[in-house]
Coordinates of C-alpha atoms and ligand atoms in Angstrom, one line a residue:
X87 CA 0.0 0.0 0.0
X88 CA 3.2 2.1 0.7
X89 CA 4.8 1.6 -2.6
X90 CA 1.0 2.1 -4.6
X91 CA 0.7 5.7 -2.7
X92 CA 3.8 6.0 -5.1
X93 CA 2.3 5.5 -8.1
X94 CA 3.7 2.1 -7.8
X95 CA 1.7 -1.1 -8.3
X96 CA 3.4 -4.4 -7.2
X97 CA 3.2 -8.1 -7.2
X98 CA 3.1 -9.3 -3.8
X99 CA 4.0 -12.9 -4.0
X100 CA 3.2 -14.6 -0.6
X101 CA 3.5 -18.7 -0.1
X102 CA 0.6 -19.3 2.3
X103 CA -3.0 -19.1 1.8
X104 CA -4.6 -16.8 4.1
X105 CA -6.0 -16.4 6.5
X106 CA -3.3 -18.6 8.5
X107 CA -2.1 -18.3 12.3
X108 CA 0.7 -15.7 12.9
X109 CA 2.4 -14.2 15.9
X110 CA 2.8 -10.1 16.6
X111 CA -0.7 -8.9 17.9
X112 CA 0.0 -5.8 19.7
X113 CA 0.5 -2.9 18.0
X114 CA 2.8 0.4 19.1
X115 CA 1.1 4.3 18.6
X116 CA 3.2 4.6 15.7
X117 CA 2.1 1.1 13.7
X118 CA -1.5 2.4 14.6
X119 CA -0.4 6.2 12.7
X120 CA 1.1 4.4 9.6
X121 CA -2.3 2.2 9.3
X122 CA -4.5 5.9 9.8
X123 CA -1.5 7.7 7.6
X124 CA -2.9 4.4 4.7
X125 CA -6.6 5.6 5.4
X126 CA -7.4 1.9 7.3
X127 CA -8.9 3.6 10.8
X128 CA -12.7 3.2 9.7
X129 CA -11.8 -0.2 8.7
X130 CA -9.7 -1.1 12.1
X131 CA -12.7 0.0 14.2
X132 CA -15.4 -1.8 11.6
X133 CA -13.5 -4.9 12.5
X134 CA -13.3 -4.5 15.7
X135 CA -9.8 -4.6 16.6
X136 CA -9.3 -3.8 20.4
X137 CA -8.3 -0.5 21.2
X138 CA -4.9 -0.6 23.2
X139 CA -4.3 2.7 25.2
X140 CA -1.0 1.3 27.1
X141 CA 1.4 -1.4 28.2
X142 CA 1.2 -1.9 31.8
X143 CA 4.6 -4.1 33.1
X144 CA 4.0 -6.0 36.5
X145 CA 6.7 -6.7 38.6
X146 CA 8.3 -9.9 40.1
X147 CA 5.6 -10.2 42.8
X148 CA 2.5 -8.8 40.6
X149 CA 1.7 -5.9 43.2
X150 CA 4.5 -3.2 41.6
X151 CA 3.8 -2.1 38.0
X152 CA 4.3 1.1 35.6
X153 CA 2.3 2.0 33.0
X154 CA 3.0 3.2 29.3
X155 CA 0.5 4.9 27.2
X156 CA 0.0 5.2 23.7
X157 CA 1.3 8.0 22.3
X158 CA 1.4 10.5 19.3
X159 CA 3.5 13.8 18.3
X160 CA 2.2 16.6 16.5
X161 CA 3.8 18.2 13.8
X162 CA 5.3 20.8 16.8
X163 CA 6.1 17.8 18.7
X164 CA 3.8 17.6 21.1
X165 CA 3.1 14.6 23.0
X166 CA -0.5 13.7 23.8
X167 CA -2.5 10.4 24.5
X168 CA -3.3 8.2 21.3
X169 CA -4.7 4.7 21.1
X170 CA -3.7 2.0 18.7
X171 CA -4.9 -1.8 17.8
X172 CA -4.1 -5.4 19.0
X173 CA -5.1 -7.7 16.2
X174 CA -5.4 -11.0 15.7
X175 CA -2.9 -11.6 13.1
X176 CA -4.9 -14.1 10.7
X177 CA -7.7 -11.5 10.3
X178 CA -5.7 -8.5 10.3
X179 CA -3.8 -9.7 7.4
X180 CA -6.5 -11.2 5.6
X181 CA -7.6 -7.2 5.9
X182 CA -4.0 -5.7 4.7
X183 CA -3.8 -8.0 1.7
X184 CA -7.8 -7.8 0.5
X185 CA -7.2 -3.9 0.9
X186 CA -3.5 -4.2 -1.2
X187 CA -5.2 -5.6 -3.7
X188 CA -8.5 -3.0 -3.9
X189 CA -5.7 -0.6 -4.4
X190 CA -3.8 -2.8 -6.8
X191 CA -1.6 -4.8 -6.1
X192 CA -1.1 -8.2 -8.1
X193 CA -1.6 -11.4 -5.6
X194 CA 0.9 -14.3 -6.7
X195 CA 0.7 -17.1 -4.3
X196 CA 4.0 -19.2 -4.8
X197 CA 7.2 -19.5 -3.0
X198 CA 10.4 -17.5 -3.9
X199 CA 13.2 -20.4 -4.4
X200 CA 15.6 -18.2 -5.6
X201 CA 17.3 -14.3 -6.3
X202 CA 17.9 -14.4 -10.0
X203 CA 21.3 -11.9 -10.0
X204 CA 22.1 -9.9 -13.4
X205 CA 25.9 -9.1 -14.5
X206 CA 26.8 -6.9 -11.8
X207 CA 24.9 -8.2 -9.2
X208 CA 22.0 -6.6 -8.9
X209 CA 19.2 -8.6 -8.2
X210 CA 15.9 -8.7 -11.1
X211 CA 13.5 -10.8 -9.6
X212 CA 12.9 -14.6 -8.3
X213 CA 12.1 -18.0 -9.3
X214 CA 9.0 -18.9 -8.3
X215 CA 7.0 -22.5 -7.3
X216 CA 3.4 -22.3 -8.1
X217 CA 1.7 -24.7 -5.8
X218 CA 1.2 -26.9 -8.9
X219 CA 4.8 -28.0 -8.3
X220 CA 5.9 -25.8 -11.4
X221 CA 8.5 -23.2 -11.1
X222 CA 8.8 -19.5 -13.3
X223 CA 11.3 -16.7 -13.6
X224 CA 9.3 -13.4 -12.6
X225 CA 11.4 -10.4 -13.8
X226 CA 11.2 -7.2 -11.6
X227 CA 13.4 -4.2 -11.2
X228 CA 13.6 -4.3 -7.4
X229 CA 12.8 -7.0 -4.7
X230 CA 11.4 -6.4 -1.3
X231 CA 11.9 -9.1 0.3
X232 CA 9.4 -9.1 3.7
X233 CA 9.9 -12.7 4.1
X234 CA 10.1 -12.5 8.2
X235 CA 12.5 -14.8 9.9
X236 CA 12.7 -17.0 6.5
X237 CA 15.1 -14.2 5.5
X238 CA 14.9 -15.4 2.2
X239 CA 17.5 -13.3 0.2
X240 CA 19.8 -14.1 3.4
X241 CA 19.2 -17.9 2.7
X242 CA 20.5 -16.6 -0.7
X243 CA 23.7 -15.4 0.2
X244 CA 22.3 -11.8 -1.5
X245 CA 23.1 -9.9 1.6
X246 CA 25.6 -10.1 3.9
X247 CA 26.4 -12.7 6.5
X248 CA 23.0 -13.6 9.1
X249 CA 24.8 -13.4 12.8
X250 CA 22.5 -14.8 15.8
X251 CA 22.5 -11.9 18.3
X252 CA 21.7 -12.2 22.3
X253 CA 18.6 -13.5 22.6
X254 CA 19.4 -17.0 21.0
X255 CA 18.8 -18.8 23.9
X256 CA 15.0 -18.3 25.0
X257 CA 11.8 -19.8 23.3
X258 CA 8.3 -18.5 23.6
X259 CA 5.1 -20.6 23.7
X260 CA 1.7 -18.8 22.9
X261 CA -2.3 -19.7 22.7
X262 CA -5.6 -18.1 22.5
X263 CA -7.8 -18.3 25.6
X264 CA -10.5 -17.8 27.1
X265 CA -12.3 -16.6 30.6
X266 CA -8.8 -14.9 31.2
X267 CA -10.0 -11.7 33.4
X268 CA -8.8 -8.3 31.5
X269 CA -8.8 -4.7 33.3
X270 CA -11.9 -2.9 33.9
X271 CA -11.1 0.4 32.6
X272 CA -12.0 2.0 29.1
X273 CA -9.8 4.4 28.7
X274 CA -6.1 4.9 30.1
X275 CA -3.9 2.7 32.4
X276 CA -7.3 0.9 33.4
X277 CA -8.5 0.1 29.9
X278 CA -9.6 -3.4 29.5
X279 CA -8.1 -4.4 26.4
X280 CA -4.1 -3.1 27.3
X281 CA -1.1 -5.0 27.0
X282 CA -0.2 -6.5 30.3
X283 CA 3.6 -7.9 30.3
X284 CA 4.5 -9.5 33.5
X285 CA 7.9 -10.5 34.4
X286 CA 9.4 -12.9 36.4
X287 CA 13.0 -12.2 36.7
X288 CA 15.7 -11.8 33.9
X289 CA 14.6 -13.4 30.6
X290 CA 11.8 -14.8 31.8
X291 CA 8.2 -13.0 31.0
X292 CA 4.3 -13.2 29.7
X293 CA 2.4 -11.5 27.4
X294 CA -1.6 -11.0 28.0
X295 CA -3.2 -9.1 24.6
X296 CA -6.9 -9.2 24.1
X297 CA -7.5 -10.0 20.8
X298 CA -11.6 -9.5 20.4
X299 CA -13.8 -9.6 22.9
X300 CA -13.6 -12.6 24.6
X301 CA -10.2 -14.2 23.3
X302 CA -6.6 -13.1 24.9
X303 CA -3.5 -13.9 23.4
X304 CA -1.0 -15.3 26.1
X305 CA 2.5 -15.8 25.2
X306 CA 5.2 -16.8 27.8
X307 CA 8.9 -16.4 27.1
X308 CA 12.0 -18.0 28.9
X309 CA 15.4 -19.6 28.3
X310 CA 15.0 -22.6 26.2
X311 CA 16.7 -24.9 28.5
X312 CA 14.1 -24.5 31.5
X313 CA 11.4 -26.1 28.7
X314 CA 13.9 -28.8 27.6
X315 CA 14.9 -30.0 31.2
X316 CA 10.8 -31.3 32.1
X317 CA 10.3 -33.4 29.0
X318 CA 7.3 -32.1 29.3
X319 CA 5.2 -31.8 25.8
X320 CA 4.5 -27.8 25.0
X321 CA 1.4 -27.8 25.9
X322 CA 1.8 -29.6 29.5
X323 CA 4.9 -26.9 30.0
X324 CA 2.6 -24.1 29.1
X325 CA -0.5 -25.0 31.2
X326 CA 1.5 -25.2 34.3
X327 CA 4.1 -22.5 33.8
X328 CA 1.9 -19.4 33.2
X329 CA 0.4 -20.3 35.9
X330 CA 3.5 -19.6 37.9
X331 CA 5.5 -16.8 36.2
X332 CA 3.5 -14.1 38.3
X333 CA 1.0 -14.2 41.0
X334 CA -1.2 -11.2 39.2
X335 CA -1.5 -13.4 36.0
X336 CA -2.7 -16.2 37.9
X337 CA -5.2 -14.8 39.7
X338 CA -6.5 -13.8 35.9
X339 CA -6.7 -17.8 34.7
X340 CA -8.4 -19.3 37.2
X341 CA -11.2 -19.9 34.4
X342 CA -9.2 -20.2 31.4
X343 CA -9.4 -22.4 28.3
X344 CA -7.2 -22.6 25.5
X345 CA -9.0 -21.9 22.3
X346 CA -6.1 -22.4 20.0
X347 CA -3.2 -25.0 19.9
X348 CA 0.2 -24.0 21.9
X349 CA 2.6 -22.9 19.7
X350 CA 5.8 -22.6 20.1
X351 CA 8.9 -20.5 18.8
X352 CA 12.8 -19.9 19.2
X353 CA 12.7 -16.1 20.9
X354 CA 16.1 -15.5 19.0
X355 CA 17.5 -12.5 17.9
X356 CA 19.7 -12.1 14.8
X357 CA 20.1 -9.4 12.0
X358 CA 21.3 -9.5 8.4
X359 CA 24.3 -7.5 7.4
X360 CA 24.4 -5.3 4.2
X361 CA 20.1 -6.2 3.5
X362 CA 20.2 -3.3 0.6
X363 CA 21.7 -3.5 -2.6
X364 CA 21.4 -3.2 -6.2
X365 CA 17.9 -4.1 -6.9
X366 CA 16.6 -5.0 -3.3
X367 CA 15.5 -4.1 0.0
X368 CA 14.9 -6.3 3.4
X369 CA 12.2 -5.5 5.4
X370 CA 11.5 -6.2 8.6
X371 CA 12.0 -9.2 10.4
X372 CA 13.8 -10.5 6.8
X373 CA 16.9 -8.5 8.3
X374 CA 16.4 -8.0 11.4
X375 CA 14.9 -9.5 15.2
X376 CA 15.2 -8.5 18.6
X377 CA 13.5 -9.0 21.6
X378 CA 10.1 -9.2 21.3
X379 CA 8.9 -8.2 24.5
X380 CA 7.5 -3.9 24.3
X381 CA 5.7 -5.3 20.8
X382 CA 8.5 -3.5 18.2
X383 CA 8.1 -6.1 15.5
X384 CA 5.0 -4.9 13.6
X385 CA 6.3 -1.1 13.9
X386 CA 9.7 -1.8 12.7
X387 CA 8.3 -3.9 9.6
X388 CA 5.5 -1.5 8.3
X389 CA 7.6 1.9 9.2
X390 CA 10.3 0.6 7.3
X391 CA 8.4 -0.2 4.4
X392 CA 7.1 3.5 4.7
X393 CA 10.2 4.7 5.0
X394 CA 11.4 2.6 1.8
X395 CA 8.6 2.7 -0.9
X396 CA 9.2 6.5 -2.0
X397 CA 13.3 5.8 -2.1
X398 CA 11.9 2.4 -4.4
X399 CA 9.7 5.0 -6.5
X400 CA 13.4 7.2 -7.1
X401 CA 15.2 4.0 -7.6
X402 CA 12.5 3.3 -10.7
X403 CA 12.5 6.6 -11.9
X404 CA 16.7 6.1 -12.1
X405 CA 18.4 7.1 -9.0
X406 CA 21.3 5.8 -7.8
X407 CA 21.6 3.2 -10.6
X408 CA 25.4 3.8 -10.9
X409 CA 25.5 3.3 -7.0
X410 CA 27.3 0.1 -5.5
X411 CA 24.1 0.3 -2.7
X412 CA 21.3 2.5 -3.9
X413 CA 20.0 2.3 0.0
X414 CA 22.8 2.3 1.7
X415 CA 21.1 5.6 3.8
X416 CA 18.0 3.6 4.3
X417 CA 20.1 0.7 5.5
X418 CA 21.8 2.9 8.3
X419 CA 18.6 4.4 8.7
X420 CA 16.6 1.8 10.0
X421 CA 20.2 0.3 12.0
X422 CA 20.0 3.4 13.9
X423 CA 16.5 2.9 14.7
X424 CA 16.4 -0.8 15.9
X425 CA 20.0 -0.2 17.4
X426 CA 17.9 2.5 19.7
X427 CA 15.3 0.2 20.9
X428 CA 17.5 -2.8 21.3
X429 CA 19.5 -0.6 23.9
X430 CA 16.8 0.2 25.7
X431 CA 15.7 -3.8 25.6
X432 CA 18.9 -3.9 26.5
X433 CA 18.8 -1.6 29.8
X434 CA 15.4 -3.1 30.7
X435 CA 16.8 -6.7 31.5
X436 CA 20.3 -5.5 32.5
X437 CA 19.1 -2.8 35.2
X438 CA 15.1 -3.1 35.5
X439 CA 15.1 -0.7 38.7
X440 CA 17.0 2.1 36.9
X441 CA 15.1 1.4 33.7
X442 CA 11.2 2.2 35.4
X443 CA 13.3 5.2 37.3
X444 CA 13.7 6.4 34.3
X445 CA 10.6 6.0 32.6
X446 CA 8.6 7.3 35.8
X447 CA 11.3 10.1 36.5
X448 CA 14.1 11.5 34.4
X449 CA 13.1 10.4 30.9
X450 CA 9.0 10.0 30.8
X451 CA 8.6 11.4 27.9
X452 CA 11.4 10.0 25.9
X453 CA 10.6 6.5 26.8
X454 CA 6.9 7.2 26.1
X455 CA 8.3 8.0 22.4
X456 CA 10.4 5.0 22.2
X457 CA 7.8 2.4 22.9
X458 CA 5.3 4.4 20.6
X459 CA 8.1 2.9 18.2
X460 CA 9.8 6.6 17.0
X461 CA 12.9 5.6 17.5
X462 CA 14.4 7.1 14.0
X463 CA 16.9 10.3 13.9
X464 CA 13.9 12.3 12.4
X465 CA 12.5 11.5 15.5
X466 CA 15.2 12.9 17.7
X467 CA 16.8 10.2 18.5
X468 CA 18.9 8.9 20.2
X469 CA 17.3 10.7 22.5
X470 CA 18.9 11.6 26.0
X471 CA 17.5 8.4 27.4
X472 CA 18.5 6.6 24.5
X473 CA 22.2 7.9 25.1
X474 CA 22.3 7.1 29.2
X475 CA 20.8 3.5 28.5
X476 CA 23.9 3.2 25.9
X477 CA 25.9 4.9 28.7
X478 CA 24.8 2.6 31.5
X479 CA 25.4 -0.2 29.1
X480 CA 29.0 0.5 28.6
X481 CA 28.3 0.3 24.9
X482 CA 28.9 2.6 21.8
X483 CA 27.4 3.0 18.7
X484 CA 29.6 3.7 15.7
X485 CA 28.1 4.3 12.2
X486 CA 31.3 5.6 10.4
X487 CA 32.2 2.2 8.5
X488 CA 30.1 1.3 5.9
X489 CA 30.3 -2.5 7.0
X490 CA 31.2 -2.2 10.4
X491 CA 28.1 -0.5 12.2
X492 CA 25.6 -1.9 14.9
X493 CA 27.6 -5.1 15.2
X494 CA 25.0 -7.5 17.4
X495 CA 25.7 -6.4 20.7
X496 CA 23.1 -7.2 22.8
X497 CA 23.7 -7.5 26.5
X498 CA 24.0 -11.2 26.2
X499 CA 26.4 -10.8 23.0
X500 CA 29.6 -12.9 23.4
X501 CA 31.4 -12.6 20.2
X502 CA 33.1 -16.3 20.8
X503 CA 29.1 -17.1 20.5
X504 CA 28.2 -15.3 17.9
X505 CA 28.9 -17.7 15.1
X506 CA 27.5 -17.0 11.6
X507 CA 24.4 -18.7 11.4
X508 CA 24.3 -21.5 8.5
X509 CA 21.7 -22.0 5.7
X510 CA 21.9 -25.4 5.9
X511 CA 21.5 -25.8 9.3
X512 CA 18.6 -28.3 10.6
X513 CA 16.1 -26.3 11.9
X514 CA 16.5 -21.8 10.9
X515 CA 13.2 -20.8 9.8
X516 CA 10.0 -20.9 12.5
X517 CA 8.0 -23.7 10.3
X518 CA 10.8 -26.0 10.5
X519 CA 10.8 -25.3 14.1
X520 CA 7.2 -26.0 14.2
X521 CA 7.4 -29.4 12.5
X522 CA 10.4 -30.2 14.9
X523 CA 8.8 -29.2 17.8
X524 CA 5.4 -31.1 16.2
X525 CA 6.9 -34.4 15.3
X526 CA 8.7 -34.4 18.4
X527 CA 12.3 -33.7 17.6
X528 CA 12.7 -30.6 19.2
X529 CA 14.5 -31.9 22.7
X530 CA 17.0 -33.2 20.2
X531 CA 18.0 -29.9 18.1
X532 CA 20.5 -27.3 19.4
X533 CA 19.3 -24.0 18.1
Ligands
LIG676 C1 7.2 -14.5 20.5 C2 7.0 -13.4 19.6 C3 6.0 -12.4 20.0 C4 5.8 -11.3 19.2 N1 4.9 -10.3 19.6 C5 4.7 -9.2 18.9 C6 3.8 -8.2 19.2 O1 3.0 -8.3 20.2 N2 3.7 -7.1 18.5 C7 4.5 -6.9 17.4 O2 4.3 -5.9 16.7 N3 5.3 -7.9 17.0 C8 5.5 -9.0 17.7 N4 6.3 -9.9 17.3 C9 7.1 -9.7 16.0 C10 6.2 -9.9 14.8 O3 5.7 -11.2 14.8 C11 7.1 -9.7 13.6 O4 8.0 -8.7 13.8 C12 6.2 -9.3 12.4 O5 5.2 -10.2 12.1 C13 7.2 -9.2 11.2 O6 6.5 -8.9 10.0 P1 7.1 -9.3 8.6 O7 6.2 -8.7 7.6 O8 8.6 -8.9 8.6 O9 7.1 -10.9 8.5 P2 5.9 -11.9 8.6 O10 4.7 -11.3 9.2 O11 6.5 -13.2 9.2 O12 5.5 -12.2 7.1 C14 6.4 -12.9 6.2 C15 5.5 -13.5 5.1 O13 6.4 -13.9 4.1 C16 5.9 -15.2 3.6 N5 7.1 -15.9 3.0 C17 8.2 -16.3 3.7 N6 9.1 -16.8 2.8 C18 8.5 -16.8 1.6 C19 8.9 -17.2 0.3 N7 10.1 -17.8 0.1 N8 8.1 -17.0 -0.7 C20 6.9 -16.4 -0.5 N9 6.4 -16.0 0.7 C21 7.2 -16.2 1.7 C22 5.4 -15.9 4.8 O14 4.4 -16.9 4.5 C23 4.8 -14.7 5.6 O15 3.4 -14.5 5.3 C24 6.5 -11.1 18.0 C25 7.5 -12.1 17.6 C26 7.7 -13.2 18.4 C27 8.7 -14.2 18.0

């Protein structure tokens, strides 16, 4: 929808049939501008989506909490209250691709198999597998490739090297439920349908989004190796151990039942050097993941389209043809802006005290603007809180050599660890780790 508000009308090849079950249901202020910026708010409320006004964290023992509201800057920069969605993903995309389409977009379903590469590089389209089994060449001038953690042209070898970053070790496990008991608020920290995070203690965490009226999305997230010691199926570790990650969640499920199947997910971080060249663009979780826990995912991927489809549009119309990366300033771009919400990720599981200090003292309104996802340098970052979490983190950020920026340094980071991450590894892509984890192999793969 991005690219067509350029004058720009795509193929969007996509290998599922929709509607299909996907994670990333909670949306930040500024996901929820970009969808009103596309002209979808009568649609989002004619669906029905909840309407999130904040993320309220609960502490270790479910009494202490802090609250984060939704927020929005006018064109002077003034912060006020704003609302945003939580969707349930099968519908919501159902909606983004039905309404891609009405504006015209060409729907291809088929999976990309491979970057076709001209003479000097540059990348003009993919090979394609129809579901028939066939496969075709289809020719284009640029590739976006929004494949999410399939990272297809990284499979490819297009970009540069994938590394694993510091969250490599966790996995989450998710359903829909329920009878789970919401807030009773409409509006403001009280509002019923708010993200609730609670957490436990370093690393481990849940997530409670409603996702319509009567179904809640609950996701819990913890090191991988607490799972694999119980030999306990997913479902029979995610019954009992919501149940005992915080006493204020608890009290929530007495009368819960799952609706949907458990699924479950490596929680890994890792990011894609060099994801723009000649003739393509990764977006998204194709280049880049990090921790999913304040609900950056969605943001990240359709701000970064945003941010890309106009420098596509120049790109067509000839600029930067004789350039070795066309987007090489879009690349550092969107670094910058993930590099300034993984330090505060960062800052929140390394110091969680000085962290809600922060956010309730010296830096309110900064934080509020980073978990509303503006997080770019036309956003004025890195802001001062941006620059003390970096600070308090011993860590600095260097964007002078071309290849050499925003190395994965997450606070777990140990470069001995951070071994290139293989193509041909056993399990890298989510499905495979759903058929692992389905057919039972799971306990025996090393992530
Ligand atoms: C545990 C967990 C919790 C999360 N919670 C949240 C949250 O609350 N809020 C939030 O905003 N984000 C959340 N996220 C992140 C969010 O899910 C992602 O960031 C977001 O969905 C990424 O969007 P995307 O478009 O990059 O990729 P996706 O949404 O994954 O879309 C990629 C699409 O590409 C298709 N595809 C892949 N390979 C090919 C191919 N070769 N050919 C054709 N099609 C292909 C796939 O079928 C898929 O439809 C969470 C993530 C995790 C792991």
């Amino acid at each position: 929808m991005c690219l067509i508000r350029e004058g720009i009308k795509p193929i969007i090849l996509e290998q599922e049939a929709f509607p299909r079950f996907h994670i990333g249901e909670s949306m930040t202020g500024e996901a929820g501008q970009l969808l009103r910026r596309l002209g979808l708010e009568k649609l989002m409320l004619k669906k029905q989506h909840p309407v999130k006004h904040g993320v309220k964290v609960f502490g270790t023992g479910g009494v202490n909490s802090w609250f984060v509201p939704v927020s929005a800057r006018d064109a002077d920069w003034r912060l006020s209250a704003g609302t945003t969605w939580q969707v349930r993903r099968s519908e919501f995309d159902v909606m983004m691709l039905k309404e891609a389409e009405k504006r015209g977009a060409t729907l291809l379903r088929g999976t990309a198999t491979k970057a076709l590469r001209a003479n000097d590089g540059a990348v003009r389209g993919v090979t394609v597998r129809w579901p028939d089994g066939k496969s075709e060449d289809i020719e284009g001038e640029v590739v976006l490739d929004c494949s999410g953690m399939a990272t297809f042209l990284a499979n490819q070898r297009v970009t540069g090297p994938k590394y694993v970053g510091s969250y490599d070790k966790q996995i989450a496990f998710f359903a829909h439920v329920t009878g789970a008991v919401r807030n009773d608020g409409a509006s403001g920290e009280k509002a019923k349908d708010n993200t609730l995070i609670f957490y436990q203690k370093k690393f481990h965490w849940a997530w409670f989004i409603p996702i319509d009226k009567e179904v809640v999305s609950l996701g819990l997230v913890l090191p991988r190796a607490n799972f694999l010691e119980t030999k306990q199926t997913p479902e029979e570790f995610f019954r009992t151990t919501i149940l005992e990650i915080n006493p204020n969640l608890r009290r929530r499920l007495a009368d819960m039942k799952l609706v949907e199947k458990v699924h479950v997910i490596p929680n890994y971080s890792y990011q894609v050097r060099r994801f723009c060249g000649k003739g393509f663009i990764c977006i998204g979780d194709a280049h880049r993941f990090i921790d999913p826990i304040f609900s950056f995912g969605l943001s990240a991927t359709m701000r970064e389209a945003e941010f890309a489809a106009p420098l596509v549009r120049k790109y067509l119309e000839g600029e930067g043809r004789d350039k070795s990366n066309p987007f090489a300033e879009h690349q550092v771009f969107c670094e910058k802006g993930i590099d300034n919400l993984e330090d505060m990720v960062d800052l929140f599981w390394e110091q969680p005290f000085v962290f809600a200090t922060f956010l309730y003292h010296r830096y309110r309104d900064e934080l509020i603007d980073a978990f509303a996802g503006r997080v770019y340098e036309t956003e004025r970052q890195p802001s001062p809180a941006i620059q003390k979490c970096r600070k308090l983190l011993k860590r600095t950020r260097d964007y002078d050599h071309e290849d050499d920026y925003s190395m994965p340094i997450g606070s777990r980071f140990h470069p001995e660890r951070a071994a290139l991450w293989e193509p041909n590894s056993p399990i890298s892509t989510t499905e495979e780790w759903m058929v692992a984890q389905s057919t039972g192999k799971l306990a025996d793969q090393s992530f």
